[in-house]
CSV table of C-alpha atoms in Angstrom, one decimal:
chain,number,residue,atom,x,y,z
A,317,MET,CA,120.3,49.6,98.9
A,318,PRO,CA,116.7,49.7,97.6
A,319,LEU,CA,115.9,49.3,93.9
A,320,THR,CA,115.7,52.5,91.9
A,321,PRO,CA,112.6,53.1,89.7
A,322,ALA,CA,114.9,52.4,86.7
A,323,GLN,CA,116.0,49.1,88.2
A,324,VAL,CA,112.4,48.1,88.9
A,325,SER,CA,111.7,48.7,85.2
A,326,ILE,CA,114.7,46.7,84.1
A,327,VAL,CA,113.8,43.7,86.3
A,328,ARG,CA,110.2,43.8,85.1
A,329,SER,CA,111.5,43.9,81.5
A,330,THR,CA,113.2,40.5,82.1
A,331,VAL,CA,109.9,38.7,82.7
A,332,PRO,CA,109.7,37.3,79.1
A,333,ILE,CA,113.4,36.2,79.3
A,334,LEU,CA,112.7,34.3,82.5
A,335,GLN,CA,109.7,32.8,81.0
A,336,GLN,CA,111.8,31.4,78.2
A,337,HIS,CA,115.1,30.7,79.9
A,338,GLY,CA,114.2,30.4,83.6
A,339,THR,CA,114.6,26.7,83.9
A,340,ALA,CA,117.8,26.7,82.0
A,341,ILE,CA,119.2,29.4,84.4
A,342,THR,CA,118.1,27.5,87.5
A,343,THR,CA,119.4,24.2,86.2
A,344,SER,CA,122.8,25.7,85.6
A,345,PHE,CA,122.7,27.4,89.0
A,346,TYR,CA,122.1,24.2,90.9
A,347,SER,CA,124.6,22.2,88.8
A,348,THR,CA,127.5,24.6,89.3
A,349,LEU,CA,126.6,25.4,93.0
A,350,LEU,CA,126.5,21.8,94.1
A,351,ALA,CA,129.5,20.8,92.1
A,352,GLU,CA,131.6,23.5,93.7
A,353,HIS,CA,130.0,23.3,97.2
A,354,PRO,CA,129.2,19.6,97.6
A,355,SER,CA,128.4,20.1,101.3
A,356,LEU,CA,125.2,21.8,100.2
A,357,ASN,CA,123.9,18.5,98.9
A,358,ASN,CA,123.0,17.8,102.5
A,359,ILE,CA,120.6,20.8,102.4
A,360,PHE,CA,119.0,20.5,99.0
A,361,ASN,CA,116.5,17.7,98.2
A,362,GLN,CA,118.4,15.3,96.1
A,363,ALA,CA,115.4,13.7,94.6
A,364,ASN,CA,114.1,17.1,93.5
A,365,GLN,CA,117.5,17.9,92.0
A,366,ARG,CA,117.5,14.7,90.0
A,367,ASN,CA,114.0,15.0,88.7
A,368,ASN,CA,114.5,18.8,88.1
A,369,HIS,CA,111.5,19.7,90.3
A,370,GLN,CA,113.7,22.1,92.3
A,371,ALA,CA,115.0,23.9,89.3
A,372,GLN,CA,111.5,24.3,87.9
A,373,ALA,CA,110.2,25.6,91.3
A,374,LEU,CA,113.0,28.1,91.5
A,375,ALA,CA,112.4,29.3,87.9
A,376,SER,CA,108.7,29.8,88.8
A,377,ALA,CA,109.8,31.8,91.9
A,378,LEU,CA,112.1,34.0,89.9
A,379,TYR,CA,109.4,34.6,87.3
A,380,ALA,CA,106.9,35.5,90.0
A,381,TYR,CA,109.4,37.9,91.7
A,382,ALA,CA,110.2,39.7,88.5
A,383,SER,CA,106.5,39.9,87.6
A,384,HIS,CA,105.6,41.5,91.0
A,385,ILE,CA,108.8,43.5,91.6
A,386,ASP,CA,106.7,46.6,92.2
A,387,ASP,CA,104.1,44.8,94.3
A,388,LEU,CA,105.9,42.5,96.7
A,389,GLY,CA,102.9,42.4,98.9
A,390,ALA,CA,101.4,39.9,96.4
A,391,LEU,CA,104.2,37.5,97.2
A,392,THR,CA,103.9,37.7,101.0
A,393,PRO,CA,102.2,34.2,101.3
A,394,ALA,CA,104.8,32.5,99.1
A,395,VAL,CA,107.7,34.3,100.9
A,396,GLU,CA,106.4,33.3,104.3
A,397,LYS,CA,106.1,29.7,103.2
A,398,ILE,CA,109.7,29.7,102.1
A,399,CYS,CA,111.0,31.5,105.2
A,400,GLN,CA,109.2,29.0,107.4
A,401,LYS,CA,110.9,26.1,105.6
A,402,HIS,CA,114.3,27.8,105.6
A,403,ALA,CA,114.0,28.4,109.4
A,404,SER,CA,113.1,24.7,109.9
A,405,LEU,CA,116.2,23.8,107.9
A,406,TYR,CA,118.4,26.3,109.8
A,407,ILE,CA,119.5,28.1,106.6
A,408,GLN,CA,122.2,30.6,107.6
A,409,PRO,CA,122.5,34.2,106.4
A,410,ASP,CA,125.9,33.6,104.8
A,411,GLN,CA,124.4,31.0,102.6
A,412,TYR,CA,122.4,33.7,100.8
A,413,GLU,CA,125.7,35.2,99.7
A,414,VAL,CA,126.7,31.9,98.1
A,415,VAL,CA,123.3,31.4,96.5
A,416,GLY,CA,123.3,35.0,95.1
A,417,THR,CA,126.8,34.6,93.6
A,418,TYR,CA,125.9,31.4,91.8
A,419,LEU,CA,122.5,32.6,90.7
A,420,LEU,CA,123.9,35.7,89.0
A,421,ARG,CA,126.6,33.6,87.5
A,422,ALA,CA,124.1,31.2,86.0
A,423,MET,CA,122.2,34.1,84.5
A,424,GLY,CA,125.4,35.2,82.8
A,425,ASP,CA,126.2,31.7,81.6
A,426,VAL,CA,122.8,31.2,80.0
A,427,LEU,CA,122.0,34.7,78.8
A,428,GLY,CA,125.5,35.7,77.7
A,429,ALA,CA,125.6,39.2,76.2
A,430,ALA,CA,122.0,39.8,76.9
A,431,LEU,CA,122.9,40.1,80.6
A,432,THR,CA,124.3,43.6,80.4
A,433,GLU,CA,126.0,45.2,83.3
A,434,GLU,CA,123.0,47.3,83.9
A,435,VAL,CA,120.7,44.3,84.0
A,436,LEU,CA,123.1,42.4,86.1
A,437,GLU,CA,123.3,45.2,88.7
A,438,ALA,CA,119.5,45.5,88.8
A,439,TRP,CA,119.1,41.8,89.5
A,440,ARG,CA,121.9,41.9,92.1
A,441,THR,CA,120.0,44.7,93.9
A,442,ALA,CA,116.7,42.8,93.5
A,443,TYR,CA,118.2,39.6,94.8
A,444,TRP,CA,119.5,41.3,98.0
A,445,GLN,CA,116.3,43.2,98.5
A,446,LEU,CA,114.4,39.9,98.7
A,447,ALA,CA,117.3,38.1,100.5
A,448,ASN,CA,117.4,40.7,103.3
A,449,ILE,CA,113.6,40.4,103.7
A,450,MET,CA,113.9,36.7,104.1
A,451,ILE,CA,116.9,36.8,106.4
A,452,GLY,CA,115.1,39.2,108.7
A,453,ARG,CA,111.9,37.1,108.7
A,454,GLU,CA,113.9,33.8,109.4
A,455,GLU,CA,115.7,35.4,112.3
A,456,GLN,CA,112.3,36.4,113.7
A,457,ILE,CA,111.0,32.9,113.4
A,458,LEU,CA,114.1,31.4,115.1
A,459,SER,CA,114.0,34.0,117.9
A,460,LYS,CA,110.7,32.4,119.0
A,461,ALA,CA,112.0,28.9,118.9
A,462,ASP,CA,112.7,28.6,122.6
A,463,GLY,CA,116.4,28.5,122.0
A,464,TRP,CA,116.1,25.6,119.7
A,465,THR,CA,118.1,26.9,116.8
A,466,ASP,CA,119.9,23.8,115.5
A,467,TRP,CA,119.1,20.2,114.8
A,468,ARG,CA,118.2,18.2,117.9
A,469,GLU,CA,118.6,14.5,118.4
A,470,PHE,CA,115.4,12.4,118.8
A,471,SER,CA,114.9,8.7,119.1
A,472,ILE,CA,112.0,6.7,117.6
A,473,ALA,CA,110.0,5.7,120.7
A,474,ASP,CA,107.3,3.9,118.8
A,475,LYS,CA,106.3,3.0,115.2
A,476,VAL,CA,102.6,2.3,114.6
A,477,LYS,CA,101.0,1.3,111.3
A,478,GLU,CA,97.9,3.4,110.6
A,479,SER,CA,96.9,2.1,107.2
A,480,GLU,CA,98.3,0.1,104.3
A,481,GLU,CA,100.5,3.1,103.4
A,482,ILE,CA,100.8,5.3,106.4
A,483,THR,CA,102.9,4.7,109.6
A,484,SER,CA,103.2,6.9,112.6
A,485,PHE,CA,106.5,7.7,114.2
A,486,TYR,CA,106.6,8.7,117.8
A,487,LEU,CA,109.7,10.8,118.4
A,488,LYS,CA,111.2,11.7,121.8
A,489,PRO,CA,114.1,14.0,122.4
A,490,THR,CA,117.2,12.2,123.7
A,491,ASP,CA,118.0,15.1,126.0
A,492,GLY,CA,114.7,14.5,127.9
A,493,ARG,CA,113.8,18.2,128.0
A,494,PRO,CA,110.1,19.2,127.5
A,495,LEU,CA,109.1,19.9,124.0
A,496,PRO,CA,107.8,23.3,123.0
A,497,THR,CA,104.2,23.5,121.9
A,498,PHE,CA,103.2,24.1,118.3
A,499,LEU,CA,100.2,25.2,116.3
A,500,PRO,CA,98.2,22.3,115.0
A,501,GLY,CA,98.8,22.0,111.2
A,502,GLN,CA,102.5,22.8,111.5
A,503,TYR,CA,105.4,20.5,110.6
A,504,ILE,CA,108.8,19.4,111.7
A,505,SER,CA,111.8,18.7,109.5
A,506,ILE,CA,113.5,15.4,109.9
A,507,LEU,CA,117.2,14.9,109.0
A,508,THR,CA,118.6,11.5,108.3
A,509,ASP,CA,121.2,9.6,106.4
A,510,VAL,CA,120.2,8.3,102.9
A,511,PRO,CA,122.7,5.7,101.7
A,512,LYS,CA,121.3,5.8,98.2
A,513,PHE,CA,122.4,9.5,97.8
A,514,GLY,CA,125.4,9.5,100.0
A,515,TYR,CA,124.2,12.6,101.7
A,516,LEU,CA,122.1,13.6,104.7
A,517,GLN,CA,118.6,14.5,103.6
A,518,SER,CA,115.8,16.5,105.3
A,519,ARG,CA,112.0,16.3,104.7
A,520,GLN,CA,109.1,18.1,106.3
A,521,TYR,CA,106.3,16.1,107.9
A,522,SER,CA,103.2,17.4,109.4
A,523,LEU,CA,102.7,16.8,113.1
A,524,SER,CA,99.7,14.5,113.4
A,525,ASP,CA,98.7,14.8,117.0
A,526,ALA,CA,97.9,17.5,119.6
A,527,PRO,CA,100.9,19.1,121.2
A,528,ARG,CA,102.7,17.0,123.8
A,529,ALA,CA,105.5,17.9,126.1
A,530,ASP,CA,107.3,14.5,125.8
A,531,TYR,CA,106.9,13.5,122.1
A,532,TYR,CA,106.1,14.6,118.6
A,533,ARG,CA,104.2,12.3,116.2
A,534,VAL,CA,104.4,12.4,112.5
A,535,SER,CA,102.5,10.0,110.2
A,536,VAL,CA,104.4,9.2,107.0
A,537,LYS,CA,103.1,7.7,103.7
A,538,LYS,CA,105.4,5.2,102.1
A,539,GLU,CA,105.6,5.9,98.4
A,540,GLU,CA,105.7,2.6,96.4
A,541,GLY,CA,107.8,2.0,93.3
A,542,VAL,CA,110.2,4.9,93.9
A,543,ASP,CA,113.7,5.3,92.7
A,544,ALA,CA,116.4,7.8,93.4
A,545,THR,CA,114.6,10.6,91.5
A,546,HIS,CA,111.4,10.2,93.4
A,547,PRO,CA,110.6,12.8,96.2
A,548,GLY,CA,109.2,10.0,98.4
A,549,TYR,CA,112.5,8.2,98.7
A,550,VAL,CA,113.1,9.3,102.3
A,551,SER,CA,109.7,8.0,103.4
A,552,ASN,CA,110.9,4.6,102.2
A,553,VAL,CA,114.0,4.9,104.4
A,554,LEU,CA,111.9,5.8,107.4
A,555,HIS,CA,109.5,2.9,106.8
A,556,ASP,CA,112.1,0.2,105.8
A,557,ASN,CA,115.3,1.1,107.6
A,558,LYS,CA,114.4,3.0,110.7
A,559,SER,CA,113.2,1.1,113.8
A,560,VAL,CA,112.3,1.9,117.4
A,561,GLY,CA,115.4,3.1,119.2
A,562,ASP,CA,117.0,4.6,116.1
A,563,SER,CA,118.0,8.3,116.1
A,564,LEU,CA,116.9,11.1,113.8
A,565,LYS,CA,117.6,14.8,113.8
A,566,VAL,CA,114.6,17.0,114.2
A,567,SER,CA,114.0,20.7,113.9
A,568,HIS,CA,111.7,23.1,115.8
A,569,PRO,CA,108.0,23.1,114.5
A,570,ALA,CA,107.4,25.5,111.8
A,571,GLY,CA,104.9,26.3,109.0
A,572,GLU,CA,102.3,28.9,108.1
A,573,PHE,CA,99.4,26.5,107.8
A,574,TYR,CA,97.7,26.1,111.1
A,575,LEU,CA,94.7,26.7,113.3
A,576,ASP,CA,95.4,28.9,116.2
A,577,PRO,CA,93.4,27.5,119.2
A,578,ALA,CA,93.7,30.9,120.9
A,579,SER,CA,92.2,33.0,118.2
A,580,ASP,CA,90.4,30.8,115.7
A,581,THR,CA,87.5,30.2,118.1
A,582,ASN,CA,84.5,32.0,116.7
A,583,GLY,CA,83.0,29.7,114.1
A,584,PRO,CA,82.8,26.2,112.7
A,585,VAL,CA,85.9,24.5,111.3
A,586,VAL,CA,85.8,22.4,108.1
A,587,LEU,CA,88.7,20.1,107.5
A,588,LEU,CA,89.0,18.9,103.9
A,589,SER,CA,91.7,16.4,103.1
A,590,ALA,CA,92.7,13.6,100.7
A,591,GLY,CA,95.3,10.9,101.1
A,592,VAL,CA,98.1,11.7,103.5
A,593,GLY,CA,96.8,15.2,103.6
A,594,LEU,CA,94.8,14.2,106.6
A,595,THR,CA,97.8,14.3,108.9
A,596,PRO,CA,97.7,18.0,109.8
A,597,MET,CA,93.9,17.7,110.0
A,598,ILE,CA,94.2,15.0,112.7
A,599,SER,CA,96.4,17.4,114.7
A,600,ILE,CA,93.8,20.1,114.4
A,601,LEU,CA,91.0,17.7,115.3
A,602,ASN,CA,92.8,16.3,118.3
A,603,THR,CA,93.8,19.7,119.6
A,604,LEU,CA,90.2,21.1,119.4
A,605,VAL,CA,88.8,17.9,121.0
A,606,GLU,CA,91.4,17.9,123.9
A,607,ARG,CA,90.6,21.6,124.5
A,608,ASN,CA,86.9,20.7,124.8
A,609,SER,CA,86.1,23.1,122.0
A,610,GLN,CA,82.4,23.5,121.4
A,611,GLN,CA,83.0,24.7,117.8
A,612,GLN,CA,81.3,22.7,115.1
A,613,ILE,CA,83.9,20.5,113.4
A,614,SER,CA,83.3,18.9,110.0
A,615,PHE,CA,86.0,16.3,109.1
A,616,VAL,CA,85.8,15.5,105.3
A,617,HIS,CA,88.3,13.0,103.9
A,618,GLY,CA,88.9,11.0,100.8
A,619,SER,CA,90.9,7.9,100.2
A,620,ARG,CA,91.3,5.6,97.2
A,621,ARG,CA,90.4,2.5,99.3
A,622,THR,CA,89.4,1.8,102.9
A,623,ALA,CA,92.7,0.0,103.4
A,624,THR,CA,94.6,3.3,102.7
A,625,HIS,CA,92.5,5.4,105.0
A,626,ALA,CA,94.5,6.1,108.1
A,627,PHE,CA,93.1,6.8,111.6
A,628,ARG,CA,89.7,5.3,110.6
A,629,GLN,CA,88.8,4.0,114.1
A,630,HIS,CA,90.1,7.1,115.8
A,631,ILE,CA,87.9,9.4,113.7
A,632,LYS,CA,84.9,7.1,114.4
A,633,ASP,CA,85.6,7.3,118.1
A,634,VAL,CA,85.8,11.1,118.1
A,635,VAL,CA,82.6,11.4,116.2
A,636,SER,CA,80.8,9.0,118.5
A,637,THR,CA,81.8,10.8,121.7
A,638,HIS,CA,81.7,14.4,120.5
A,639,PRO,CA,78.3,15.6,119.2
A,640,ASN,CA,79.9,18.8,117.7
A,641,VAL,CA,82.1,16.6,115.3
A,642,THR,CA,80.9,15.1,112.1
A,643,ALA,CA,82.8,13.0,109.6
A,644,SER,CA,82.2,12.6,105.8
A,645,ILE,CA,84.4,9.8,104.4
A,646,PHE,CA,84.7,9.4,100.7
A,647,ILE,CA,86.2,6.1,99.4
A,648,LYS,CA,86.8,6.1,95.6
A,649,THR,CA,86.8,2.3,95.2
A,650,PRO,CA,85.1,0.6,98.1
A,651,ASN,CA,85.6,-3.1,98.7
A,652,THR,CA,82.2,-4.5,97.8
A,653,GLN,CA,82.8,-7.6,99.9
A,654,ALA,CA,83.9,-5.9,103.1
A,655,ASP,CA,83.0,-2.2,103.2
A,656,VAL,CA,79.6,-1.1,104.5
A,657,GLU,CA,78.2,2.1,103.2
A,658,GLY,CA,77.3,4.4,106.1
A,659,VAL,CA,79.8,2.6,108.4
A,660,ASP,CA,83.1,2.5,106.5
A,661,TYR,CA,82.3,5.3,104.2
A,662,LYS,CA,79.6,7.8,103.3
A,663,HIS,CA,80.2,8.3,99.6
A,664,ALA,CA,81.7,6.0,97.0
A,665,SER,CA,83.5,8.8,95.1
A,666,ARG,CA,86.3,11.2,95.2
A,667,VAL,CA,85.7,14.1,97.4
A,668,LYS,CA,83.0,16.3,95.9
A,669,LEU,CA,81.7,19.4,97.7
A,670,ALA,CA,78.4,19.0,95.9
A,671,LEU,CA,77.7,15.8,97.8
A,672,LEU,CA,78.1,17.6,101.2
A,673,ASP,CA,75.3,19.3,103.0
A,674,LYS,CA,75.8,23.1,102.7
A,675,LYS,CA,74.7,23.7,106.2
A,676,GLU,CA,75.5,20.6,108.2
A,677,HIS,CA,78.9,19.7,106.6
A,678,LEU,CA,80.2,22.9,105.0
A,679,TYR,CA,78.6,25.6,107.2
A,680,LEU,CA,78.3,27.9,104.2
A,681,HIS,CA,75.7,30.0,106.1
A,682,ASP,CA,78.2,31.0,108.8
A,683,ALA,CA,80.4,33.9,107.8
A,684,GLN,CA,83.0,32.8,110.4
A,685,THR,CA,83.6,29.3,109.2
A,686,LEU,CA,87.2,28.4,108.5
A,687,TYR,CA,88.2,25.9,105.8
A,688,PHE,CA,91.5,23.9,106.0
A,689,VAL,CA,92.5,22.0,102.8
A,690,CYS,CA,95.3,19.6,102.3
A,691,GLY,CA,96.0,16.9,99.8
A,692,PRO,CA,97.2,16.4,96.2
A,693,GLU,CA,97.4,19.5,94.1
A,694,GLY,CA,94.4,18.7,91.9
A,695,PHE,CA,92.3,18.0,95.0
A,696,MET,CA,93.3,21.3,96.5
A,697,ALA,CA,92.5,23.2,93.3
A,698,SER,CA,89.1,21.6,93.2
A,699,MET,CA,88.3,22.4,96.8
A,700,HIS,CA,89.5,26.0,96.5
A,701,THR,CA,87.5,26.6,93.3
A,702,GLY,CA,84.4,25.0,94.7
A,703,LEU,CA,84.5,27.0,97.9
A,704,ARG,CA,85.2,30.3,96.2
A,705,ARG,CA,82.2,29.7,93.8
A,706,ALA,CA,80.1,29.0,96.9
A,707,GLY,CA,80.9,32.5,98.1
A,708,VAL,CA,83.7,31.7,100.6
A,709,PRO,CA,86.2,34.5,100.8
A,710,ALA,CA,89.8,33.5,100.1
A,711,GLU,CA,91.0,34.7,103.5
A,712,ARG,CA,88.9,32.0,105.2
A,713,ILE,CA,90.4,29.2,103.1
A,714,ARG,CA,93.8,27.9,104.3
A,715,MET,CA,95.7,25.4,102.2
A,716,GLU,CA,98.9,23.4,102.7
A,717,ALA,CA,100.8,22.1,99.7
A,718,PHE,CA,103.4,19.4,100.2
A,719,GLY,CA,106.6,19.3,98.2
A,720,THR,CA,108.0,22.0,95.9
A,721,GLY,CA,104.9,22.8,93.9
A,722,SER,CA,102.4,25.6,94.3
A,723,ILE,CA,98.7,25.3,94.3
A,724,THR,CA,96.9,26.0,91.1
A,725,VAL,CA,93.5,27.5,92.0
A,726,THR,CA,92.1,28.2,88.5
A,727,THR,CA,89.4,25.9,87.2
A,728,ALA,CA,90.7,22.6,85.9
A,729,PRO,CA,89.0,19.5,84.5
A,730,GLY,CA,87.1,17.7,87.2
A,731,VAL,CA,86.7,20.7,89.4
A,732,ASP,CA,83.3,20.9,91.0
A,733,GLU,CA,81.3,23.5,89.2
A,734,GLN,CA,78.8,24.1,91.9
A,735,VAL,CA,78.3,23.5,95.7
């Protein structure tokens, strides 16, 4: 049943309430839901439960939904991102019933008498309006998954250290069947046991190579100094406890961040990354190179130190053998005893668009240039703001945010003012 105009007004009127009490509502929701349905702990990120990131993210989502209840088109990118993730986790339609029940209960627990029957019914209708949209979209995504609609067993065929922090895992399906292709930039979900939590846990990792029929590769950064509340805990399990021959559960590739080799062929491609954000960029780079694309490709990457820069030699090899590819490497703190400027790095700095040539590295003169951005939130905000100020339309900037957070694209301290 669609929302009536009166219900739209009611939901919109709750925006100030959600702004004030949203996190309290979502914290209560998760606490009660997981206490009464402990099996769902295998689905929800336990680190993000314990550090409250998940509750904060859901509160922000509720606030955004209520704010745009009469303009849902504005939420399409965010909804697509969530649906892609849900499909990769094989969320089932009946789980929306459980979530809806507990979310409305949490609203009542926190708001008390302020949640009148009229407001409750408006929110119940609003919830199912969005839930049905998402259920339908997730069914569409899974219908194109080549029949791969549940977790599939893979084994670790190889484990290769790419830098001081990042290790690649080569994953092969134990059933030996050919793997479906994917769009470079997409991710897979990995499901594994986590003894610290006592539950299975899943995490999304970008595929870091061109599509292969016999294996997938992901390149995972190990987060140091983590504890049970840190979202990088699973990466430590993979690095420290998983070896060649061990099994993992893997989902079909998913994600709304990608380059389509069939259609994104008309202009230059600029790949902007920092830290582990280079993993989907390597997939895009390798795919274009293997297809003998003649597009101009600018690979721009920033690392704290040379030792943390993954795929260094691979990038050099690609540049040396493909005249259409350039690389601009930023190292924030070069090793003055070992690193050679012009060889190991181009700029001793964080990534700054102002240090890149507008024509040869950013292709700002070409109205068909596509920009792909991935890295820490502050880096992505900086890149987005700088590109927009340089006149790049938002539709030609594609960004991937890891974790539960959204990308803040307003100007922040340290953002490049000009390009």
